[in-house]
Coordinates of C-alpha atoms and ligand atoms in Angstrom, one line a residue:
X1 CA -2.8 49.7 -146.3
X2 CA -5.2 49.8 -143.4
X3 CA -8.8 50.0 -143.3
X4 CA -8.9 53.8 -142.6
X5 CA -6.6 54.5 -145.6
X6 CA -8.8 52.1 -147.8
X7 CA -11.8 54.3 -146.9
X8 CA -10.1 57.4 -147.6
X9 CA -8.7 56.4 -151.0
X10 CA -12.4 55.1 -151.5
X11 CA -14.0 58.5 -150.2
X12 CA -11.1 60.6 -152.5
X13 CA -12.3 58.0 -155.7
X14 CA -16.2 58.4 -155.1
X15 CA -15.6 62.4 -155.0
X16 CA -13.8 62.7 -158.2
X17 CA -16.2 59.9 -160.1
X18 CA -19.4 61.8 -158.7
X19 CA -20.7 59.5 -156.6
X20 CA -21.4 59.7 -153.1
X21 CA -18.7 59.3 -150.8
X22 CA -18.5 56.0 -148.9
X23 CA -19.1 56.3 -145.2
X24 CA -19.3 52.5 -144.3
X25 CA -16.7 50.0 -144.8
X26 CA -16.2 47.7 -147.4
X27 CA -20.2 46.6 -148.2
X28 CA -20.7 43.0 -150.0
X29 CA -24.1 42.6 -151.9
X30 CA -25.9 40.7 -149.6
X31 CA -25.6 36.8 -151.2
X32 CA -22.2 36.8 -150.5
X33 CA -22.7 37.2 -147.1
X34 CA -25.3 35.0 -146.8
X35 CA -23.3 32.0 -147.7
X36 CA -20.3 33.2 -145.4
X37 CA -22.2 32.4 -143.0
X38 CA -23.2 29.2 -144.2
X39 CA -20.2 28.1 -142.6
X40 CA -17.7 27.3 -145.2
X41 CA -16.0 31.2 -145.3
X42 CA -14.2 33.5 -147.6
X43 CA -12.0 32.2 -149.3
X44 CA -8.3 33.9 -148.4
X45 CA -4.9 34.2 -149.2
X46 CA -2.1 32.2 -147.4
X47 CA 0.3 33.9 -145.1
X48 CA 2.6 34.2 -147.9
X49 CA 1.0 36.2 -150.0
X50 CA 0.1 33.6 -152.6
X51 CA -3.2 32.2 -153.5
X52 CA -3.3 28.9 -156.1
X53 CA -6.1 27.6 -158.2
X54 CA -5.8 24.5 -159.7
X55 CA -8.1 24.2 -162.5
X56 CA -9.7 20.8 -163.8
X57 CA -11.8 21.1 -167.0
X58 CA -13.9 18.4 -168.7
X59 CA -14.1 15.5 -166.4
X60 CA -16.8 14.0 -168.5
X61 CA -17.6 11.5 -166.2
X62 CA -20.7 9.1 -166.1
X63 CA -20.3 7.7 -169.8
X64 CA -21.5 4.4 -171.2
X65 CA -22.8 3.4 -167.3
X66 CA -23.8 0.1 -169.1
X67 CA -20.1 -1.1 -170.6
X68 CA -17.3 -1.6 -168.4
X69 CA -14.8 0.9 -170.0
X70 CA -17.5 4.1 -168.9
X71 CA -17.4 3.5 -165.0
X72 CA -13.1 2.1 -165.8
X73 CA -13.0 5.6 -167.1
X74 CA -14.3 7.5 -164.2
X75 CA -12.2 5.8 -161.8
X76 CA -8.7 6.7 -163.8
X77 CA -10.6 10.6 -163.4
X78 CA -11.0 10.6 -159.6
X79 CA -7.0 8.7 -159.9
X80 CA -6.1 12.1 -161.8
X81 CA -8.1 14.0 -159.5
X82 CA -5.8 12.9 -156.3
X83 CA -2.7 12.8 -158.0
X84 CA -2.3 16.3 -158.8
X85 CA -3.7 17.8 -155.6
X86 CA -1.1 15.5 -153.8
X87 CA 1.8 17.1 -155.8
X88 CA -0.5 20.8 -155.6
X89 CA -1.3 20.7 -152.4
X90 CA -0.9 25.0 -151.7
X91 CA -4.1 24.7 -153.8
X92 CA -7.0 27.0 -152.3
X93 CA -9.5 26.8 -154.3
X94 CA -10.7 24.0 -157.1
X95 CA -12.4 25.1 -160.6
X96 CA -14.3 22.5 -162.3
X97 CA -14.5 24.8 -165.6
X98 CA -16.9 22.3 -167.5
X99 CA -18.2 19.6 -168.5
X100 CA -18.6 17.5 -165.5
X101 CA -20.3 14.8 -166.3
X102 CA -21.3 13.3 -170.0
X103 CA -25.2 14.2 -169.8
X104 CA -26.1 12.4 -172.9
X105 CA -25.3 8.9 -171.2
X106 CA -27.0 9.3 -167.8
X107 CA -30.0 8.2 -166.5
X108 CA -33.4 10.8 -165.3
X109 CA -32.8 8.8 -161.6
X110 CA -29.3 9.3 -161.2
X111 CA -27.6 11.5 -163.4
X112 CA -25.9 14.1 -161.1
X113 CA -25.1 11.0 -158.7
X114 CA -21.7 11.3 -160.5
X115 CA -20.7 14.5 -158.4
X116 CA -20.0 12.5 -155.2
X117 CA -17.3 10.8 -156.9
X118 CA -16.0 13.1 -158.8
X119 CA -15.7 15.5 -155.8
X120 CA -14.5 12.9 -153.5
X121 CA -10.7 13.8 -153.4
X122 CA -11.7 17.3 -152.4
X123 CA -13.8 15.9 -149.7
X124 CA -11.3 13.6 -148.2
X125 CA -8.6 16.8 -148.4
X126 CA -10.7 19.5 -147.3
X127 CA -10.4 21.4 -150.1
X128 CA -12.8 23.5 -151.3
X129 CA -14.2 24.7 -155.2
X130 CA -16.4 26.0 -158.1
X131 CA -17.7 25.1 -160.9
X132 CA -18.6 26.8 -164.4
X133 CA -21.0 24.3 -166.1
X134 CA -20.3 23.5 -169.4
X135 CA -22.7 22.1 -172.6
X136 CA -22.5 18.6 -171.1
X137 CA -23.7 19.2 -168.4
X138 CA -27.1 19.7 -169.9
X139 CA -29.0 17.4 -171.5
X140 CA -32.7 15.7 -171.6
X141 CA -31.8 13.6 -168.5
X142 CA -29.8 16.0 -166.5
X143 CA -29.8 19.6 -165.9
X144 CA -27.3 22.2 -163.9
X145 CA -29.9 23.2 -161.6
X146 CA -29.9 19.4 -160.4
X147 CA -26.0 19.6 -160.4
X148 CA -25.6 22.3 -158.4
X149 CA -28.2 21.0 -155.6
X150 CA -26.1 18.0 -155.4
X151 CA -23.2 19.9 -155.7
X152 CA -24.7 21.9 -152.4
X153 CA -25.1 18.6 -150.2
X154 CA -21.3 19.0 -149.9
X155 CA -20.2 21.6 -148.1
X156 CA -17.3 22.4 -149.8
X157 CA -19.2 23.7 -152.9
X158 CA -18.6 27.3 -153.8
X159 CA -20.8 27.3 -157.0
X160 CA -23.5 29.7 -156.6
X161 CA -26.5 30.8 -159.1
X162 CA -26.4 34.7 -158.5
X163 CA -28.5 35.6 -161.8
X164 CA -32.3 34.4 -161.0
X165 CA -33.3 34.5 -165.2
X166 CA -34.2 31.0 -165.6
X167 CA -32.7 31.1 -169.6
X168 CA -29.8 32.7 -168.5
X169 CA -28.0 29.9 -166.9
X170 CA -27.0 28.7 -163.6
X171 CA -23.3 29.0 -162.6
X172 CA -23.0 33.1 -162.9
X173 CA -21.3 34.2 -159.9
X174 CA -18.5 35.8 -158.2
X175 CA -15.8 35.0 -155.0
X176 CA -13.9 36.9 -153.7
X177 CA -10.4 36.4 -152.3
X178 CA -9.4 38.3 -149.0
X179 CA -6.0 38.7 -147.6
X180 CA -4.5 36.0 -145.1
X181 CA -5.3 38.6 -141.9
X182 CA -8.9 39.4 -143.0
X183 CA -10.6 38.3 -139.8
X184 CA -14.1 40.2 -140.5
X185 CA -14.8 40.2 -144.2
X186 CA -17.8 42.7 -144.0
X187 CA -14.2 45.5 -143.5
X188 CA -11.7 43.7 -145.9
X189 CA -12.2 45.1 -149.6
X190 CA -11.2 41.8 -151.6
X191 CA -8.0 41.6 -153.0
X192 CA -9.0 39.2 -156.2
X193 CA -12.0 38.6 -157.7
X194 CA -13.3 35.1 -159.0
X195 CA -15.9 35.3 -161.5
X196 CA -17.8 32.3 -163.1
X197 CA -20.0 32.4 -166.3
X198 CA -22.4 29.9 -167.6
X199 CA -21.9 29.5 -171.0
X200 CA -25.0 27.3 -171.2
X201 CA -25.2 24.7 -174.5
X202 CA -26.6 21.1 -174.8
X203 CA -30.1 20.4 -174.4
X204 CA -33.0 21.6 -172.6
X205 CA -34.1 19.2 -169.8
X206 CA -36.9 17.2 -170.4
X207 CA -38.0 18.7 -173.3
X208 CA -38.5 17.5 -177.1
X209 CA -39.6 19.2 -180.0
X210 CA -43.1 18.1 -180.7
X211 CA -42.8 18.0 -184.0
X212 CA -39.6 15.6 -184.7
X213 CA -39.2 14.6 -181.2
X214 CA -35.4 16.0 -181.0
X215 CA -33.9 17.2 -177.8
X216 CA -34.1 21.1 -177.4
X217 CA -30.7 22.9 -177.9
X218 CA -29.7 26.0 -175.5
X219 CA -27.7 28.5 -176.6
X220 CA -24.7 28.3 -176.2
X221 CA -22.8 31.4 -175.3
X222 CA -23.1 33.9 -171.9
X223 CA -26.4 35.7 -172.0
X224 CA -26.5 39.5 -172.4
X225 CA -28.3 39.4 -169.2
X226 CA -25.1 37.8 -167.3
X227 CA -22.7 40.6 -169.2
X228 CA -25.1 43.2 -167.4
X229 CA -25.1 41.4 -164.1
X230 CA -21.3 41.1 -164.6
X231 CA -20.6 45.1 -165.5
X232 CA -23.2 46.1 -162.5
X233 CA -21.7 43.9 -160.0
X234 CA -17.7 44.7 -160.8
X235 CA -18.4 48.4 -160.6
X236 CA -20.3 48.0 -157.1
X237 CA -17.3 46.3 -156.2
X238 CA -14.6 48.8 -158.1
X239 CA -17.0 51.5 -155.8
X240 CA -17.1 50.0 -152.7
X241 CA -13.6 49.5 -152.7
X242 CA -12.4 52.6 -154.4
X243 CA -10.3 51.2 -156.5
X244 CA -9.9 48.4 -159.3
X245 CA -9.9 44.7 -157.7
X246 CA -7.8 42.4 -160.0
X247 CA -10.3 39.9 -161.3
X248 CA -10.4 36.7 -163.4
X249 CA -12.7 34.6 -165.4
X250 CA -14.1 31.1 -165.5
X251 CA -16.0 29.7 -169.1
X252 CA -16.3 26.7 -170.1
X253 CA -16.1 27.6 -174.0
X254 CA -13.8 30.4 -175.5
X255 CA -14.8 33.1 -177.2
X256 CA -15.0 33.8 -181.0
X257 CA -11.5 35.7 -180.2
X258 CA -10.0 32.5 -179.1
X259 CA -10.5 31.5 -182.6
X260 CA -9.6 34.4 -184.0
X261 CA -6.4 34.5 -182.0
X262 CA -5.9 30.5 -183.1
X263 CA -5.9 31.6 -186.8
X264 CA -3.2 34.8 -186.4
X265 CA -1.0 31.7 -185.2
X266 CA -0.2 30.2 -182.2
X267 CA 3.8 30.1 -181.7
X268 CA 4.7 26.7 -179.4
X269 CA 7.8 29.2 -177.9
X270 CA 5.6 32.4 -177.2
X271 CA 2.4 30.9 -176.2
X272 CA 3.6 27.5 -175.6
X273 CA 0.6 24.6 -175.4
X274 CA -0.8 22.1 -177.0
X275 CA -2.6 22.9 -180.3
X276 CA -4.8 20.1 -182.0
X277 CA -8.3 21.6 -182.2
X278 CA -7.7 24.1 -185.7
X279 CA -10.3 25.4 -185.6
X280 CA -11.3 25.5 -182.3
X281 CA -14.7 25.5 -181.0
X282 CA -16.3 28.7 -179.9
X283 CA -19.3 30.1 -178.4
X284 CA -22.9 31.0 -180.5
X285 CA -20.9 28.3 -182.6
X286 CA -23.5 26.0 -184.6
X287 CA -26.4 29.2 -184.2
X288 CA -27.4 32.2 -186.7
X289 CA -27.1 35.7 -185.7
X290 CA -31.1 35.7 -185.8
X291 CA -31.3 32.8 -182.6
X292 CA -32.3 30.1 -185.0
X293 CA -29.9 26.6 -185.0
X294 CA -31.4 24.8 -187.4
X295 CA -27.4 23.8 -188.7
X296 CA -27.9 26.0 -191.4
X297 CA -25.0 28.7 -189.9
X298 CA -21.6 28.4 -188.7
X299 CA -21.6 31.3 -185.6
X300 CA -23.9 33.7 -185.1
X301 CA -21.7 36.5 -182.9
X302 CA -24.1 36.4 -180.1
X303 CA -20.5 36.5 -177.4
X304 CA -19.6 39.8 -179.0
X305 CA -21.3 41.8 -175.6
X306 CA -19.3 39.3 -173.3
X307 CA -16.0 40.1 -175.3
X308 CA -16.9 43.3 -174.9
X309 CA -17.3 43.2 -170.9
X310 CA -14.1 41.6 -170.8
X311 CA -11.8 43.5 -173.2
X312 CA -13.6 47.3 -171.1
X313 CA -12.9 45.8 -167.5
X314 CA -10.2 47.5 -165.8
X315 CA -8.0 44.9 -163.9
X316 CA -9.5 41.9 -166.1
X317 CA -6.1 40.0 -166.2
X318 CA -7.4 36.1 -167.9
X319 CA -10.2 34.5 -168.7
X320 CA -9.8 30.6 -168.5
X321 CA -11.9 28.2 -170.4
X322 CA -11.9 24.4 -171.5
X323 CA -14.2 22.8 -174.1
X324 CA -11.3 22.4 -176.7
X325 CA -9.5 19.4 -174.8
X326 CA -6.7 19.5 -178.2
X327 CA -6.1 23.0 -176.8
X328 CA -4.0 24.0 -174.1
X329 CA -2.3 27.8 -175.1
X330 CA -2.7 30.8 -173.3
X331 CA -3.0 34.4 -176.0
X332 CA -3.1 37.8 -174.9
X333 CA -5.4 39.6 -176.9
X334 CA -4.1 43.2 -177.5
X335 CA -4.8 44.2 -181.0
X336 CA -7.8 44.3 -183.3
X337 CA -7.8 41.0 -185.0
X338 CA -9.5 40.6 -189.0
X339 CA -13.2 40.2 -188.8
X340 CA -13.2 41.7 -185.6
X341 CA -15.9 44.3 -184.0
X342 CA -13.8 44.1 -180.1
X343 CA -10.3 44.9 -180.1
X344 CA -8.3 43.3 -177.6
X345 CA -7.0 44.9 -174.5
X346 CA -4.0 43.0 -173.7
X347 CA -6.7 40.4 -171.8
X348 CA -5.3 36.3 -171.5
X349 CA -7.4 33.9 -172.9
X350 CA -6.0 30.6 -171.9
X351 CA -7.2 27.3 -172.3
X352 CA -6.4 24.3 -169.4
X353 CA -5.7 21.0 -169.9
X354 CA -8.3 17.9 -171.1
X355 CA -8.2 16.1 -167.0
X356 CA -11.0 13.6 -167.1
X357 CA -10.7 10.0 -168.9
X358 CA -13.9 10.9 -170.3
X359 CA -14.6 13.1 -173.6
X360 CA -12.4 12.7 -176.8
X361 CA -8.8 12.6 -177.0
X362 CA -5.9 11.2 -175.3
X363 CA -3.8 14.1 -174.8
X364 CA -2.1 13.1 -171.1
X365 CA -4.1 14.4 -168.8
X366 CA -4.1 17.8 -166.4
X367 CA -5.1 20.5 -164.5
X368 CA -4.0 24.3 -165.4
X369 CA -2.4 25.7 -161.9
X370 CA -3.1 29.8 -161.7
X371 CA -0.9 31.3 -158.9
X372 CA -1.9 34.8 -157.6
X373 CA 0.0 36.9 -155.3
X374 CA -0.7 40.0 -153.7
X375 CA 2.9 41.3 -154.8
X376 CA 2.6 40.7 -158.5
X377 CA -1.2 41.7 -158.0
X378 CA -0.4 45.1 -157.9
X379 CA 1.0 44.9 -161.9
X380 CA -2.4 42.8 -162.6
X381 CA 0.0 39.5 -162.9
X382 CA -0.7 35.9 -162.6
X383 CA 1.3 32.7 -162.6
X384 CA 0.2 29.8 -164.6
X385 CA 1.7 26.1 -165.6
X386 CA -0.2 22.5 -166.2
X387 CA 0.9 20.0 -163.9
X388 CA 0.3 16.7 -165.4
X389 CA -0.7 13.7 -164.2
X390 CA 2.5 12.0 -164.7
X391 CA 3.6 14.7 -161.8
X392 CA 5.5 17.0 -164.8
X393 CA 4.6 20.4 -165.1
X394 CA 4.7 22.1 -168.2
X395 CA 4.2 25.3 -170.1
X396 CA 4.7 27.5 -167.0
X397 CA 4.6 31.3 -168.3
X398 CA 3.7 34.9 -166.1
X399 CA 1.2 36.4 -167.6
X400 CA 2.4 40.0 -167.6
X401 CA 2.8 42.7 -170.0
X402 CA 5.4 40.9 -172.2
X403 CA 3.5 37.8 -172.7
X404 CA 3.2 36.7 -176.5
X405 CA 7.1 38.3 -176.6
X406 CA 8.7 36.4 -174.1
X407 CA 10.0 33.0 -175.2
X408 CA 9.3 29.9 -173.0
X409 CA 10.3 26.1 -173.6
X410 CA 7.3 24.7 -176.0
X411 CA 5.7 22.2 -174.7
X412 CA 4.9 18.3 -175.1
X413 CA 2.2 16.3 -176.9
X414 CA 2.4 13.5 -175.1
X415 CA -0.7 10.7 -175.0
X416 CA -2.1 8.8 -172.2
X417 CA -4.3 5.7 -172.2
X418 CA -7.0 4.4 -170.0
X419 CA -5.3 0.8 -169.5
X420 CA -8.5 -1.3 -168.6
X421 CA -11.0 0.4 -170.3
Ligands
NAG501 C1 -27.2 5.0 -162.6 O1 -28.1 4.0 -163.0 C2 -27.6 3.2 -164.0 C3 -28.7 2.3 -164.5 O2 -29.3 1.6 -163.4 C4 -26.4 2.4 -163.5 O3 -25.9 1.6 -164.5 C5 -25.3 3.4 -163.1 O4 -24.2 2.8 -162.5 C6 -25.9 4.4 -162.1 N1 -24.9 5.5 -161.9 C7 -24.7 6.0 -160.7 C8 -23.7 7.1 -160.6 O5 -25.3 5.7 -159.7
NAG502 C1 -33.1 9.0 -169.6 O1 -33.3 8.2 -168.5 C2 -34.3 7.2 -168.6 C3 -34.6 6.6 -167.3 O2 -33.4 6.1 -166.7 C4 -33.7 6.2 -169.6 O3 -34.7 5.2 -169.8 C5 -33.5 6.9 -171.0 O4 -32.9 6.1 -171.9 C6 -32.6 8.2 -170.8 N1 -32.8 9.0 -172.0 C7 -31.8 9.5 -172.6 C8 -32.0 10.3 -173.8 O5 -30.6 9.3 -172.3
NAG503 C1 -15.0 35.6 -185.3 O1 -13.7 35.2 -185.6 C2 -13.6 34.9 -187.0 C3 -12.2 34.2 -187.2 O2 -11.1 35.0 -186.9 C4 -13.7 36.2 -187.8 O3 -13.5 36.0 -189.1 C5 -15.1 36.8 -187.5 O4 -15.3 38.0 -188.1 C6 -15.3 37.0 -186.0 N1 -16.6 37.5 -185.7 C7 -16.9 38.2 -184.7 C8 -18.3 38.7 -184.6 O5 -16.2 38.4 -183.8
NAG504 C1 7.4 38.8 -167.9 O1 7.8 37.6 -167.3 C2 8.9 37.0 -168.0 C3 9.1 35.6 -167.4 O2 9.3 35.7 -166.1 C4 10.1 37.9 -167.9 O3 11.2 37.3 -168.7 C5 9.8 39.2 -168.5 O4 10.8 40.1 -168.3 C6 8.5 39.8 -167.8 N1 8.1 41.0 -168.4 C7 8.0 42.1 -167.7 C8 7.5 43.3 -168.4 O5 8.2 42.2 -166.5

């Protein structure tokens, strides 16, 4: 499709939907473009037609600084780190959905020091990626802000903070993906569309309660004011273009549906993955419906206006999260589950696979691989598998319309072990 055939099906959409008809090409909201031209550009897709993410959730890095199994840890990480890009290397983009570093453990001097490291094998391959922060990665001695300015002396950081509340969290954002021959991206409508949330947690930076001297919690799902941001955004985008963009999610923490979904039953041959956390951990988990989290409630429902922005957004195909390193299934939600207020629209929630040496468990480690073209685009279809750090990959499933039918291999539950730490 050319540009002028773009701008006419754009002109013929804005007509019937009322609004005014588009007489410019393709127009970006202005951050994107300012950090275009920062130098690192848009990300694309390759000549091919494909586009891979490879996804690594809950590094954890920077615990116990003062033992030697902590720093042991850290370097078996960065180890992980290489070895799957070396056997991924059509990657063109890197998430790091969460959970970054251990917060709790560092130090006020030097707590989001452990980003160099950790984004070291990116460096040295000139790849590229974005993060989704995750509860970790705030704490009294650390916050996300400080992350994401150290993040920012690389680079080849794509995280961005595009919602300015200061309570509503820091990595809410969107990237776009343009096709291989996009050669000026202010007339290329984008082809996918990357959106990160900031589902917040952990502890306030620097701040105690005066009257026990605790550490302030945050709340831990993605604020309402993100959802709007979110909704407003996609439809400037859905209008600009003149038609729905295909789009997935980042989160660090699943959704209450995620659990929901984990209780109807998880089949290891129609949603094949690993399944240890029963019950999984959601978001608002740990707060009452009134904002208080005094311990006293269980959930408090306060993700019910983000399931609903993602269950009511056309060409919404998966929302990938981490948090739950015992999880590692994908569900597609299409049916009103018990307890439920949002019925599902056929959306997949998958988890990825635990990939850091730090945080609990010793599922073998991993990185969740998404693989996009623009051919199975056009059906709202992605590709995803887990390619382990022994070099296997596993539980490699298309997530089309059939997905919860189809039978796949299940797959295995095998253990690693730091060996020197
Ligand atoms: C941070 O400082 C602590 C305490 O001095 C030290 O043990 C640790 O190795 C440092 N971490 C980094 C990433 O520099
Ligand atoms: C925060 O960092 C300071 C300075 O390094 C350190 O003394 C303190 O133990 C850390 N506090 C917490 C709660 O980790
Ligand atoms: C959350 O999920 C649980 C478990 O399936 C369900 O009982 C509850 O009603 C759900 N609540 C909301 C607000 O989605
Ligand atoms: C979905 O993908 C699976 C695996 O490739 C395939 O067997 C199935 O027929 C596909 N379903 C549709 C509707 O294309």
């Amino acid at each position: 499709m050319t540009a002028s055939h773009v701008l006419a099906v754009a002109a013929l959409t804005a007509t019937v939907l009322g609004l005014p008809p588009l007489h410019q090409p393709f127009k970006k909201p202005q951050l994107w473009l300012s950090r275009a031209q920062s130098g690192i550009g848009p990300l694309k897709f390759q000549s091919d037609g494909t586009f891979q993410i490879c996804i690594f959730e809950d590094l954890h890095f920077g615990e116990n600084a003062w033992d030697n199994w902590g720093p042991r840890q850290d370097i078996h990480s960065v180890k992980v780190i290489e070895k799957i890009l070396d056997v991924e290397p059509r990657a063109g983009l890197v998430v790091l959905n969460g959970d970054l570093i251990t917060g709790e453990n560092t130090f006020l001097e030097n707590s989001t020091h452990y980003i160099d490291q950790m984004v070291s094998p990116m460096v040295q391959r000139g790849l590229t990626w974005a993060s989704a922060y995750g509860n970790h990665d705030s704490d009294y001695n650390i916050s996300t802000s400080h992350i994401l300015a150290r993040e920012k002396q690389w680079p080849n950081s794509r995280t961005e903070k595009m919602v300015s509340d200061p309570d509503a969290g820091v990595s809410n954002y969107y990237l776009p993906v343009y096709a291989a021959d996009c050669t000026s991206e202010a007339e290329c409508e984008p082809k996918l569309l990357l959106w990160f949330f900031d589902s917040r947690g952990g502890f306030h930076y620097q701040r105690t309660d005066p009257a026990t001297g605790n550490r302030v919690g945050k709340p831990n799902w993605v604020d309402s004011r993100v959802v709007d941001w979110f909704k407003r955004t996609n439809a400037d985008l859905v209008a600009a273009a003149g038609k729905v963009i295909p789009s997935l999610g980042f989160v660090h923490i699943p959704t209450n549906a995620s659990l929901a979904l984990q209780n109807k039953g998880v089949d290891p041959y129609r949603q094949p993955g690993i399944n240890d956390d029963r019950p999984l951990a959601q978001q608002a988990q740990g707060w009452c419906a009134d904002g208080t989290n005094d311990g006293s409630c269980s959930y408090g429902g306060q993700d019910v206006p983000f399931m609903q922005a993602i269950t009511s957004t056309p060409g919404f195909m998966a929302l990938f999260s981490g948090h739950d390193h015992g999880n590692t299934w994908c569900y597609k939600w299409n049916d009103q589950l018990p307890g439920m207020s949002v019925e599902g629209n056929g959306v997949n929630l998958c988890f990825g696979q635990h990939s850091g040496y730090g945080g609990y468990g010793s599922w073998i480690r991993g990185a969740r691989q998404v693989v996009a073209s623009l051919q199975s685009l056009q059906d709202f279809v992605v590709d995803t598998y887990i390619r382990l750090e022994s070099g296997e990959s596993v539980g490699a499933v298309t997530l089309n319309a059939t997905y919860g039918q189809d039978l796949y291999p299940k797959t295995p539950n095998d253990k690693t072990r730091c060996p020197d730490c």
